């Protein structure tokens, strides 16, 4: 019998229990996967802690994984048993040795890209693609602010924006992350727990401000990020690692004619054709070494609780995965 992580009640990491499970019977448009690696994302922390009440309990969290197809539903024609695929899927269930999955969620993996690298970067890399191409199209010469620039999404976002010719200012929570953020393409790095990042951004940009601020820290940085915007600049608030953003007066955007978005990668990539185009761009960026993921912290599936502690610890760099 396969096992999975089951969350019975929202709360601390130790609520993530490794248990035998019965995998659901396969529906006609589904595939069965034997998983090899699973990405751990901050979204999973929001679900586990109860900030997001989007997983029916008891349930298995996790929104991305990699594996081999072991069975096809009767109506699935574009895939084969033995195919190596990855997915991002907001219906949860990724923290498992085996699972069923809607066939349309499967993304074929090109040869030569390691399962663990894909698990560490697919959702985060597609999020970076959405942010630099769809939410705000980054242009050469733009000033771009990336918070948590040494983190999972932040490291890929900094590399991609820098590759597009932007001047990237990164924030990081501690000294060891400064050099990393520079390696990820940040021309300037601010330690925002000790320095006033708004004053530093004004100073670095000669008073101009940034054309776009990418902020997934939320509560602690949101208003500062708004203050960093240049006239007509855009703030993409795409996460809330420090907590939800408090109520906000929209007319505050008027003085500098700023704009604000709260994007979701799932919404942007809902159409399979668009998702596949984004995935192709992402795999090419990996292959061309535009994106160079490193610092992958690897835990056995049964140790998901420890993986969550690691993800929430601000001493960590890079991405966290579970392996099977
Ligand atoms: N909207 C979307 O579709 C979408 C998709 C994927 C991810 N996201 C968001 O992107 C963000 C990054 O996700 P990730 O999985 O790659 O995680 P991550 O960036 O590797 O980890 C979060 C980082 O946030 C920083 N942080 C600031 N205040 C914090 C606090 N109070 N507690 C913990 N961390 C804090 C830390 O970096 P420092 O120590 O350097 O400050 C930490 O490393 C998350 O907010 C996530 O929700 C959104």
Coordinates of C-alpha atoms and ligand atoms in Angstrom, one line a residue, residues 40-43 46 52 123-124 127 148-154 171-174 177 192-193 216-217 220 237-243 262-266 311-316 318-319, ligand 1:
X40 CA 7.6 22.2 -1.4
X41 CA 6.2 25.7 -1.7
X42 CA 5.2 28.5 0.7
X43 CA 1.6 27.9 -0.5
X46 CA -0.3 28.6 4.2
X52 CA -5.6 29.1 3.4
X123 CA 6.1 26.1 -10.1
X124 CA 8.5 28.7 -9.0
X127 CA 5.6 32.0 -11.5
X148 CA 13.5 37.7 -0.8
X149 CA 15.8 37.6 -3.8
X150 CA 17.7 34.5 -2.5
X151 CA 14.5 32.5 -2.0
X152 CA 12.9 29.9 -4.3
X153 CA 10.8 32.2 -6.6
X154 CA 13.0 35.3 -5.8
X171 CA 16.3 42.4 -0.7
X172 CA 17.5 39.6 1.6
X173 CA 17.0 38.8 5.3
X174 CA 20.6 38.0 6.2
X177 CA 22.2 35.7 1.2
X192 CA 15.9 44.8 4.6
X193 CA 15.8 43.6 8.3
X216 CA 5.7 38.1 -2.0
X217 CA 6.7 39.0 1.6
X220 CA 6.1 43.6 6.3
X237 CA 1.9 41.5 -4.6
X238 CA 2.1 37.8 -5.3
X239 CA 2.5 36.3 -1.8
X240 CA 2.5 36.9 1.9
X241 CA 5.4 35.1 3.6
X242 CA 5.3 37.6 6.5
X243 CA 1.5 37.6 6.8
X262 CA -2.4 40.2 -6.9
X263 CA -1.5 37.5 -9.5
X264 CA -1.9 33.7 -9.3
X265 CA 0.2 31.5 -11.5
X266 CA -2.7 29.0 -11.7
X311 CA 11.0 26.4 4.4
X312 CA 9.8 28.7 7.1
X313 CA 13.3 29.2 8.5
X314 CA 14.7 32.4 7.1
X315 CA 18.2 30.9 7.4
X316 CA 17.5 28.7 4.4
X318 CA 17.1 28.2 -2.5
X319 CA 14.3 25.6 -2.8
Ligands
LIG1 N1 1.0 34.1 -6.6 C1 1.5 32.9 -7.0 O1 1.0 32.3 -8.0 C2 2.7 32.3 -6.3 C3 3.3 31.2 -6.8 C4 4.5 30.7 -6.2 C5 4.9 31.4 -5.0 N2 4.3 32.4 -4.6 C6 4.7 33.2 -3.4 O2 6.1 33.4 -3.5 C7 6.7 33.5 -2.2 C8 8.0 32.7 -2.3 O3 7.7 31.3 -2.3 P1 8.8 30.2 -2.2 O4 8.1 28.9 -2.0 O5 9.8 30.5 -3.2 O6 9.5 30.6 -0.7 P2 10.9 31.3 -0.4 O7 11.0 32.6 -1.1 O8 12.0 30.4 -0.6 O9 10.7 31.6 1.1 C9 10.1 32.8 1.6 C10 11.1 33.9 1.9 O10 10.4 35.0 2.3 C11 11.2 35.8 3.2 N3 10.5 36.2 4.4 C12 10.2 37.5 4.7 N4 9.5 37.5 5.8 C13 9.3 36.2 6.2 C14 8.7 35.7 7.3 N5 8.1 36.4 8.3 N6 8.7 34.3 7.5 C15 9.3 33.5 6.5 N7 9.9 34.0 5.4 C16 9.9 35.4 5.3 C17 12.4 34.9 3.6 O11 13.6 35.4 2.9 P3 14.6 36.5 3.6 O12 15.0 35.8 4.9 O13 15.7 36.7 2.6 O14 13.7 37.7 3.8 C18 12.1 33.5 3.0 O15 13.2 32.8 2.6 C19 5.7 33.1 -1.2 O16 5.1 34.2 -0.6 C20 4.7 32.4 -2.1 O17 3.4 32.4 -1.5 C21 3.2 32.9 -5.2

